[in-house]
Coordinates of C-alpha atoms in Angstrom, one line a residue:
M17 CA -35.0 -25.6 -4.8
L18 CA -36.2 -22.1 -5.0
P19 CA -38.8 -20.5 -1.9
S20 CA -42.6 -21.3 -2.4
G21 CA -44.2 -18.1 -4.2
Q22 CA -40.9 -17.1 -5.7
P23 CA -40.2 -17.5 -8.7
K24 CA -36.8 -18.0 -10.5
F25 CA -37.2 -14.7 -12.7
R26 CA -39.1 -12.7 -10.1
R27 CA -35.7 -12.7 -7.7
R28 CA -34.3 -12.4 -11.7
K29 CA -35.9 -9.2 -12.1
A30 CA -35.1 -8.2 -8.3
A31 CA -31.4 -9.0 -8.1
R32 CA -30.7 -7.1 -11.0
P33 CA -29.9 -3.2 -9.7
D34 CA -27.3 -4.8 -7.4
E35 CA -25.8 -6.8 -10.6
I36 CA -26.2 -3.4 -12.3
V37 CA -24.4 -1.9 -10.6
A38 CA -21.7 -4.9 -9.3
A39 CA -21.1 -4.2 -13.0
A40 CA -20.3 -0.5 -13.4
L41 CA -17.8 -0.7 -10.8
E42 CA -16.1 -3.1 -12.5
I43 CA -16.5 -1.2 -15.4
F44 CA -15.8 2.2 -14.8
S45 CA -12.3 0.6 -12.7
E46 CA -11.4 -1.0 -16.0
K47 CA -12.4 1.8 -18.5
G48 CA -12.8 4.6 -16.8
F49 CA -16.3 7.2 -17.3
A50 CA -16.1 8.2 -20.3
A51 CA -15.1 5.1 -21.7
A52 CA -16.7 2.6 -19.7
R53 CA -20.5 2.3 -22.3
L54 CA -23.4 0.8 -20.8
D55 CA -23.1 -1.8 -23.1
D56 CA -20.1 -3.0 -21.1
I57 CA -21.7 -2.9 -18.3
A58 CA -25.3 -4.5 -19.1
A59 CA -22.8 -7.3 -20.7
R60 CA -20.6 -7.0 -17.8
A61 CA -24.0 -7.9 -15.5
G62 CA -26.0 -10.2 -18.0
V63 CA -28.8 -7.8 -18.3
S64 CA -30.3 -5.8 -22.0
K65 CA -29.2 -2.2 -22.2
G66 CA -32.8 -1.5 -22.2
A67 CA -33.0 -3.6 -18.8
I68 CA -30.9 -0.7 -17.2
Y69 CA -33.1 2.4 -17.9
L70 CA -35.0 0.3 -16.3
Y71 CA -33.6 1.4 -13.3
F72 CA -30.8 4.0 -13.8
A73 CA -31.5 6.6 -15.6
T74 CA -28.0 8.4 -17.1
K75 CA -24.3 6.8 -16.8
E76 CA -24.0 9.5 -13.2
D77 CA -27.1 7.1 -11.6
I78 CA -25.5 4.7 -12.2
F79 CA -22.1 6.2 -10.9
R80 CA -23.9 7.8 -8.2
A81 CA -25.2 3.6 -6.9
V82 CA -21.4 2.2 -6.7
I83 CA -20.8 5.4 -4.8
A84 CA -23.5 4.2 -2.5
Q85 CA -23.1 0.2 -3.0
A86 CA -20.2 0.0 -2.9
V87 CA -18.2 3.0 -0.6
L88 CA -20.5 4.5 1.3
P89 CA -20.3 1.4 3.3
N90 CA -16.4 1.5 4.1
V91 CA -16.5 5.3 4.4
G92 CA -19.6 4.6 7.7
Q93 CA -16.8 1.9 9.4
I94 CA -14.1 5.0 9.2
R95 CA -16.7 6.7 10.7
Q96 CA -18.3 4.4 12.9
L97 CA -14.7 3.5 14.3
A98 CA -13.5 7.4 14.6
A99 CA -16.9 7.9 16.2
A100 CA -16.6 5.1 18.7
H101 CA -13.2 5.9 19.6
P102 CA -13.5 8.5 23.2
G103 CA -9.5 8.7 22.8
P104 CA -6.6 7.7 22.6
F105 CA -5.8 9.3 19.6
S106 CA -2.6 7.3 19.5
D107 CA -5.1 3.7 19.1
L108 CA -7.2 5.0 16.6
A109 CA -4.5 6.5 14.6
R110 CA -2.8 2.7 14.6
G111 CA -6.6 1.3 14.5
L112 CA -7.6 3.6 11.4
A113 CA -4.1 2.2 10.0
A114 CA -4.8 -1.4 10.2
L115 CA -8.3 -0.6 8.9
A116 CA -7.7 1.6 5.8
P117 CA -5.5 -1.0 3.4
T118 CA -8.0 -4.0 4.6
L119 CA -10.9 -1.2 2.5
L120 CA -8.7 -0.1 0.0
A121 CA -7.7 -3.2 -0.7
R122 CA -10.4 -4.5 -3.6
S123 CA -8.8 -3.6 -7.0
E124 CA -11.9 -2.0 -8.2
L125 CA -12.3 1.1 -5.3
G126 CA -8.2 1.4 -6.3
G127 CA -9.7 1.5 -10.2
V128 CA -12.5 4.4 -8.9
I129 CA -10.3 6.5 -7.4
K130 CA -8.5 6.6 -10.2
M131 CA -11.1 7.2 -12.8
V132 CA -11.9 10.4 -10.6
V133 CA -9.0 12.3 -9.3
G134 CA -7.9 11.3 -13.9
E135 CA -11.7 12.7 -15.2
A136 CA -12.3 14.7 -13.0
R137 CA -12.0 17.7 -14.6
N138 CA -14.4 16.7 -17.4
F139 CA -16.8 15.2 -15.4
P140 CA -17.1 17.5 -12.6
E141 CA -20.8 16.2 -11.5
I142 CA -18.9 12.7 -10.5
A143 CA -16.0 14.4 -8.8
R144 CA -18.8 16.6 -6.8
M145 CA -20.1 13.5 -5.9
W146 CA -17.2 11.8 -4.6
H147 CA -15.5 14.3 -2.9
D148 CA -19.4 14.8 -1.2
Q149 CA -20.5 11.5 -0.3
V150 CA -17.4 9.8 0.4
I151 CA -14.3 12.5 1.0
D152 CA -16.1 15.1 3.0
P153 CA -17.4 12.7 5.4
A154 CA -14.2 10.5 6.5
L155 CA -11.8 13.8 6.9
G156 CA -14.6 15.0 8.6
A157 CA -14.6 11.9 10.9
L158 CA -10.8 11.9 11.1
S159 CA -10.7 16.2 11.6
E160 CA -12.8 15.8 15.1
A161 CA -11.0 13.2 16.3
I162 CA -8.1 14.6 15.8
G163 CA -9.9 18.2 17.6
A164 CA -11.3 15.9 20.2
A165 CA -7.4 14.8 20.5
Q166 CA -6.4 18.9 20.3
A167 CA -8.4 19.2 23.7
R168 CA -7.7 16.4 25.6
G169 CA -4.0 17.7 24.8
E170 CA -3.1 14.6 22.6
V171 CA -1.9 16.5 19.6
R172 CA -0.5 19.4 19.2
P173 CA -1.9 22.7 17.8
G174 CA -2.8 22.8 14.3
D175 CA -4.9 22.7 12.2
P176 CA -7.2 19.6 12.7
R177 CA -7.9 19.2 8.8
L178 CA -4.5 19.5 7.4
Y179 CA -3.9 16.9 10.2
A180 CA -6.3 14.1 8.7
L181 CA -5.1 14.6 4.4
G182 CA -1.7 14.2 6.4
L183 CA -2.8 11.0 7.4
I184 CA -4.4 9.6 4.5
G185 CA -2.8 11.5 1.9
P186 CA 0.2 9.1 1.3
L187 CA -2.3 5.8 1.7
L188 CA -4.5 8.0 -1.8
A189 CA -1.8 8.0 -2.9
G190 CA -0.4 4.2 -3.5
V191 CA -3.4 3.9 -4.6
I192 CA -2.9 5.3 -7.3
W193 CA 0.3 4.5 -7.3
R194 CA -1.5 0.8 -7.5
E195 CA -3.4 1.1 -10.0
T196 CA -1.5 3.6 -12.6
F197 CA 2.5 2.9 -12.4
T198 CA 2.4 -1.2 -10.7
P199 CA 1.2 -2.3 -14.1
V200 CA 3.4 -0.8 -16.2
G201 CA 6.6 -2.6 -14.1
A202 CA 6.9 -0.2 -11.0
E203 CA 7.8 -2.0 -7.6
P204 CA 4.5 -1.1 -6.1
F205 CA 4.2 -0.7 -2.6
D206 CA 2.9 -2.3 0.1
L207 CA -0.1 -1.0 1.4
P208 CA -0.6 -2.2 5.5
T209 CA 3.6 -1.8 6.1
L210 CA 2.9 1.9 4.2
A211 CA 0.5 2.4 6.6
R212 CA 1.3 1.7 9.8
Q213 CA 5.5 3.8 9.2
H214 CA 3.3 6.2 7.9
F215 CA 0.9 6.3 11.1
E216 CA 4.0 5.6 13.4
T217 CA 6.0 8.6 11.9
A218 CA 2.9 11.3 11.7
L219 CA 1.9 10.4 15.5
R220 CA 5.5 11.3 16.3
G221 CA 5.1 14.7 14.8
M222 CA 1.3 15.4 16.0
S223 CA 2.9 14.9 19.5
P224 CA 2.9 17.8 22.0
D225 CA 6.1 16.4 23.7
P226 CA 8.3 15.6 20.7
T227 CA 10.1 13.6 22.1
A228 CA 7.6 10.6 23.2

């Protein structure tokens, strides 16, 4: 039964932006940015094409909403984990190794990552949005944590940002592999196993004591 004072049509209208964003996430993942049509998004969301324009002026605006609703909460988890963990860095790294594959497990998110990489040259605005709102904050949080670990003597000298990129790079490569080559028959990589093995190897390389 509907709560008093909340007619069905009103609740449906209030939910439409979220439904459109959820549908857009799926369409962007499946078709890419260039091939994604507003008609496809509308059909998947169960609304008219005209209804989309009530909430979003352009396809870029829809993509911005996809980042805000489907991606930024994941980035927030990474930043909170890094900010709330004063040390040791090895524990933080192992926590990230456990968390990151879970965040990247959604096929839609992997498809959007592939889309941004593949279409950045033709649509620089979506690459800029992805960098400014997703990559830069996550990389920055990890770089700050590594810098703090260096100050405590837990990580050997070096550019913290390069260390951070070295940690997350293979995971992104694993996602691209999953979205690009696994569908055509390539043997898949298990992302949780990849994360654990890579982070353990990287931690040894980052340690000031090579025998640790």
